[in-house]
Short mmCIF file of C-alpha atoms in Angstrom, two decimals:
data_model
loop_
_atom_site.label_atom_id
_atom_site.label_comp_id
_atom_site.label_asym_id
_atom_site.label_seq_id
_atom_site.Cartn_x
_atom_site.Cartn_y
_atom_site.Cartn_z
CA GLN A 1110 38.23 23.86 -8.61
CA SER A 1111 36.16 27.27 -8.53
CA ALA A 1112 32.71 27.32 -8.79
CA LEU A 1113 30.83 28.70 -11.87
CA THR A 1114 29.63 32.26 -11.64
CA GLN A 1115 25.89 32.75 -11.39
CA PRO A 1116 24.07 35.94 -10.19
CA ALA A 1117 22.60 35.86 -6.59
CA SER A 1118 19.14 36.54 -7.56
CA VAL A 1119 17.33 37.64 -10.26
CA SER A 1120 13.73 38.22 -10.70
CA GLY A 1121 10.54 38.90 -13.12
CA SER A 1122 7.13 39.22 -13.38
CA PRO A 1123 4.82 36.35 -14.30
CA GLY A 1124 4.37 35.93 -18.35
CA GLN A 1125 7.78 37.92 -18.59
CA SER A 1126 11.49 36.16 -19.91
CA ILE A 1127 14.41 36.01 -18.14
CA SER A 1128 17.44 34.60 -18.38
CA ILE A 1129 20.27 33.27 -15.75
CA ALA A 1130 24.07 33.44 -16.72
CA CYS A 1131 26.59 31.12 -15.74
CA THR A 1132 30.12 31.95 -16.41
CA GLY A 1133 33.40 29.55 -16.26
CA THR A 1134 36.46 29.30 -17.96
CA SER A 1135 37.76 27.38 -20.97
CA SER A 1136 38.66 24.80 -18.41
CA ASP A 1137 34.90 23.95 -18.01
CA ALA A 1138 32.15 25.38 -19.32
CA GLY A 1139 33.64 27.00 -22.23
CA GLY A 1140 35.92 23.91 -23.10
CA TYR A 1141 32.74 21.39 -22.92
CA ASN A 1142 29.11 20.90 -24.08
CA SER A 1143 28.74 19.20 -20.67
CA VAL A 1144 26.70 22.16 -18.83
CA SER A 1145 23.57 21.52 -17.29
CA TRP A 1146 20.84 23.34 -15.32
CA TYR A 1147 18.94 22.13 -12.31
CA GLN A 1148 16.07 24.01 -10.34
CA GLN A 1149 15.71 23.45 -6.91
CA HIS A 1150 12.62 24.22 -4.52
CA PRO A 1151 12.69 24.80 -1.26
CA GLY A 1152 13.29 21.55 0.52
CA LYS A 1153 13.24 19.06 -2.31
CA ALA A 1154 15.97 17.14 -4.42
CA PRO A 1155 17.07 19.20 -7.49
CA LYS A 1156 15.91 18.28 -10.78
CA LEU A 1157 17.28 18.65 -14.16
CA MET A 1158 16.09 21.22 -16.87
CA ILE A 1159 18.66 21.24 -19.50
CA TYR A 1160 21.48 18.83 -20.16
CA GLU A 1161 24.45 19.33 -22.82
CA VAL A 1162 23.79 22.86 -23.14
CA SER A 1163 20.56 23.09 -24.78
CA HIS A 1164 18.82 19.69 -24.70
CA ARG A 1165 15.66 19.47 -22.66
CA PRO A 1166 14.77 16.10 -20.83
CA SER A 1167 11.15 14.52 -21.45
CA GLY A 1168 8.78 16.33 -19.35
CA VAL A 1169 10.23 19.77 -18.87
CA SER A 1170 8.56 22.62 -20.44
CA ASP A 1171 9.77 24.48 -23.54
CA ARG A 1172 9.43 27.21 -21.83
CA PHE A 1173 13.04 26.42 -20.33
CA SER A 1174 15.87 27.00 -22.79
CA GLY A 1175 19.92 26.64 -22.88
CA SER A 1176 22.56 27.98 -24.55
CA LYS A 1177 26.48 29.08 -24.54
CA SER A 1178 29.06 31.46 -25.92
CA VAL A 1179 32.07 31.08 -25.15
CA ASN A 1180 32.49 30.62 -21.33
CA THR A 1181 28.81 31.82 -20.48
CA ALA A 1182 26.09 29.60 -20.53
CA SER A 1183 22.63 30.57 -19.84
CA LEU A 1184 19.31 29.54 -18.89
CA THR A 1185 16.36 31.42 -20.52
CA ILE A 1186 12.95 31.22 -18.94
CA SER A 1187 9.96 32.21 -21.07
CA GLY A 1188 6.42 33.11 -19.70
CA LEU A 1189 7.20 33.56 -16.05
CA GLN A 1190 4.61 31.06 -13.79
CA ALA A 1191 4.63 31.37 -10.01
CA ASP A 1192 5.86 27.92 -9.81
CA ASP A 1193 9.11 28.63 -12.06
CA GLU A 1194 10.14 30.48 -8.54
CA ALA A 1195 12.98 28.28 -7.44
CA ASP A 1196 16.66 28.12 -6.78
CA TYR A 1197 18.86 27.37 -10.36
CA TYR A 1198 22.04 25.86 -10.44
CA CYS A 1199 24.46 25.30 -13.45
CA SER A 1200 26.98 22.73 -13.44
CA SER A 1201 29.85 21.64 -15.90
CA TYR A 1202 32.30 18.98 -16.27
CA THR A 1203 35.77 20.13 -16.09
CA ARG A 1204 39.14 19.26 -17.54
CA SER A 1205 40.24 18.03 -14.23
CA SER A 1206 37.45 14.83 -14.53
CA THR A 1207 35.14 16.35 -11.90
CA LEU A 1208 32.22 18.19 -11.80
CA VAL A 1209 31.54 21.80 -10.59
CA PHE A 1210 28.19 23.84 -9.69
CA GLY A 1211 27.68 27.60 -10.15
CA GLY A 1212 26.82 29.09 -6.54
CA GLY A 1213 23.13 29.36 -7.49
CA THR A 1214 20.34 31.71 -8.13
CA LYS A 1215 17.31 32.16 -6.64
CA LEU A 1216 14.23 33.32 -9.00
CA THR A 1217 11.72 35.28 -7.57
CA VAL A 1218 8.61 35.70 -9.31
CA LEU A 1219 7.11 38.94 -8.90
CA GLN B 1374 8.81 2.71 -9.58
CA VAL B 1375 12.07 4.60 -10.65
CA GLN B 1376 13.68 6.13 -7.36
CA LEU B 1377 16.91 6.56 -5.28
CA VAL B 1378 16.70 6.37 -1.47
CA GLU B 1379 19.31 7.42 0.28
CA SER B 1380 19.94 6.29 4.04
CA GLY B 1381 22.38 6.31 6.81
CA GLY B 1382 22.55 9.79 7.45
CA SER B 1383 22.94 10.93 11.33
CA VAL B 1384 24.25 13.13 14.05
CA VAL B 1385 27.91 12.16 14.11
CA GLN B 1386 30.73 13.34 16.55
CA PRO B 1387 33.80 14.95 14.90
CA ALA B 1388 36.61 12.47 13.74
CA ARG B 1389 34.03 9.65 13.54
CA SER B 1390 33.20 7.96 10.15
CA LEU B 1391 29.63 7.19 8.59
CA ARG B 1392 28.50 5.12 5.59
CA LEU B 1393 26.07 6.42 3.38
CA SER B 1394 23.56 3.98 1.07
CA CYS B 1395 21.67 4.54 -1.59
CA ALA B 1396 19.33 2.21 -3.10
CA ALA B 1397 17.86 1.99 -6.59
CA SER B 1398 14.87 0.69 -7.33
CA GLY B 1399 12.72 0.18 -10.86
CA PHE B 1400 16.02 0.10 -13.06
CA THR B 1401 19.36 -1.55 -13.38
CA LEU B 1402 21.94 0.43 -11.27
CA GLY B 1403 24.84 -1.41 -13.11
CA ASN B 1404 24.11 0.24 -16.27
CA TYR B 1405 24.60 3.56 -15.00
CA ALA B 1406 27.66 5.75 -13.38
CA MET B 1407 26.62 7.08 -10.17
CA TYR B 1408 27.14 10.28 -8.11
CA TRP B 1409 27.16 12.11 -4.58
CA VAL B 1410 26.44 15.86 -4.35
CA ARG B 1411 26.15 17.49 -0.87
CA GLN B 1412 24.51 20.68 0.06
CA ALA B 1413 25.21 22.19 3.37
CA PRO B 1414 22.32 23.95 5.21
CA GLY B 1415 21.13 27.03 3.43
CA LYS B 1416 23.97 26.53 0.61
CA GLY B 1417 24.35 25.32 -2.60
CA LEU B 1418 25.14 22.35 -4.06
CA GLU B 1419 28.78 20.47 -4.12
CA TRP B 1420 29.48 17.67 -5.95
CA VAL B 1421 31.36 15.36 -4.58
CA ALA B 1422 32.31 11.88 -5.95
CA GLY B 1423 31.58 9.95 -9.24
CA ILE B 1424 31.86 6.10 -9.91
CA SER B 1425 31.60 4.00 -13.38
CA PHE B 1426 29.09 1.83 -14.25
CA ASP B 1427 31.32 -0.81 -13.08
CA GLY B 1428 33.11 0.52 -10.16
CA THR B 1429 36.10 0.60 -11.82
CA THR B 1430 36.91 4.81 -12.14
CA LYS B 1431 36.42 6.97 -9.40
CA TYR B 1432 36.07 10.69 -9.35
CA TYR B 1433 36.32 12.80 -6.37
CA ALA B 1434 36.45 16.46 -5.22
CA ASP B 1435 39.46 17.96 -4.14
CA SER B 1436 37.85 19.11 -1.09
CA VAL B 1437 37.14 15.61 -0.32
CA LYS B 1438 39.88 13.89 -1.62
CA GLY B 1439 41.36 10.98 0.56
CA ARG B 1440 38.64 11.35 3.28
CA LEU B 1441 35.43 10.01 0.96
CA THR B 1442 35.34 6.53 -0.56
CA ILE B 1443 32.73 5.75 -3.35
CA SER B 1444 31.85 2.69 -4.17
CA ARG B 1445 28.67 0.24 -5.46
CA ASP B 1446 27.52 -3.14 -5.35
CA ASN B 1447 25.55 -3.86 -8.69
CA SER B 1448 24.21 -6.86 -7.28
CA LYS B 1449 22.45 -5.08 -4.17
CA ASN B 1450 21.34 -2.25 -6.49
CA THR B 1451 23.13 -0.17 -4.12
CA LEU B 1452 25.76 2.94 -4.15
CA TYR B 1453 27.95 3.81 -1.06
CA LEU B 1454 29.84 6.56 0.44
CA GLN B 1455 32.14 6.51 3.29
CA VAL B 1456 33.05 9.48 4.92
CA ASN B 1457 36.20 9.60 7.47
CA SER B 1458 37.38 12.12 10.01
CA LEU B 1459 34.07 13.96 9.81
CA ARG B 1460 34.52 17.72 10.18
CA ALA B 1461 31.80 20.28 10.69
CA GLU B 1462 32.24 21.32 7.30
CA ASP B 1463 30.99 18.03 6.07
CA THR B 1464 27.56 18.88 7.97
CA ALA B 1465 25.25 18.33 4.94
CA ILE B 1466 22.09 16.96 2.99
CA TYR B 1467 24.08 14.04 0.54
CA TYR B 1468 22.31 13.14 -2.51
CA CYS B 1469 22.55 10.13 -5.00
CA ALA B 1470 22.30 10.88 -8.50
CA ARG B 1471 22.13 8.97 -11.55
CA ASP B 1472 24.11 10.02 -14.82
CA GLY B 1473 22.14 10.56 -18.04
CA ASN B 1474 23.62 7.52 -20.18
CA TRP B 1475 21.39 4.59 -19.77
CA ASN B 1476 24.15 2.58 -21.65
CA TYR B 1477 27.49 1.88 -19.47
CA TYR B 1478 29.52 4.40 -20.68
CA PRO B 1479 30.70 7.08 -21.22
CA MET B 1480 29.86 9.08 -18.21
CA PHE B 1481 27.45 12.09 -19.15
CA TRP B 1482 28.31 14.12 -16.18
CA TYR B 1483 24.79 15.32 -15.85
CA PHE B 1484 22.53 13.98 -13.64
CA ASP B 1485 18.75 13.04 -14.33
CA LEU B 1486 17.57 11.14 -11.41
CA TRP B 1487 17.79 12.42 -7.60
CA GLY B 1488 17.15 10.98 -4.52
CA ARG B 1489 15.74 12.71 -1.46
CA GLY B 1490 18.64 13.04 0.47
CA THR B 1491 20.12 11.83 3.61
CA LEU B 1492 21.06 14.47 6.41
CA VAL B 1493 24.57 14.20 7.98
CA THR B 1494 25.04 16.55 11.06
CA VAL B 1495 28.64 16.77 12.30
CA SER B 1496 28.42 18.08 16.14
CA SER B 1497 29.91 17.10 19.61
#
């Protein structure tokens, strides 16, 4: 199972909005609404930010939103803050009854 | 306090075996499907295994099938991962993670609670 495709890095200034794309196939991200996003700060465990494409867990800021079009899911962060600087991973359930992660995107807040 | 705590990681020689544990507290492990995810040093996340709430159904990544075995003891609120024939590429932090569905089934395949991880280093 190939990993989902994410950009290696994105950057933005405080207050700006950025989006991170996560591209898969019809066998994973495009075929299911089981796309999730995780934030990971250095040395810490991942944290769930978005599940089932666009749902936010309780306690996650509404500055984080998710969407999907065909085989590509996206995470958008609005009103960038310094603490948003982290690695972000998408994941998707697959047709093989497994789970695949994206390679991860490093977000830099300038 | 709702948490997962992994243990069992260590420095191990190639070809040896290791069993990792994940102790759940603050919630009933038996209500949830569970997973193991690993992260090699400086690398991304890799899902390796999942298990249904009652342990009857198990799922594995192709890359580890046949060498890793996931299991659980709900009476002890503990999840396990047996790793056999260890290789250098198994060197990673191993995280246990909880499924987002609190009501047994189906598995939702997203992880709403993670442990801090336990480090496995395979080296001679």
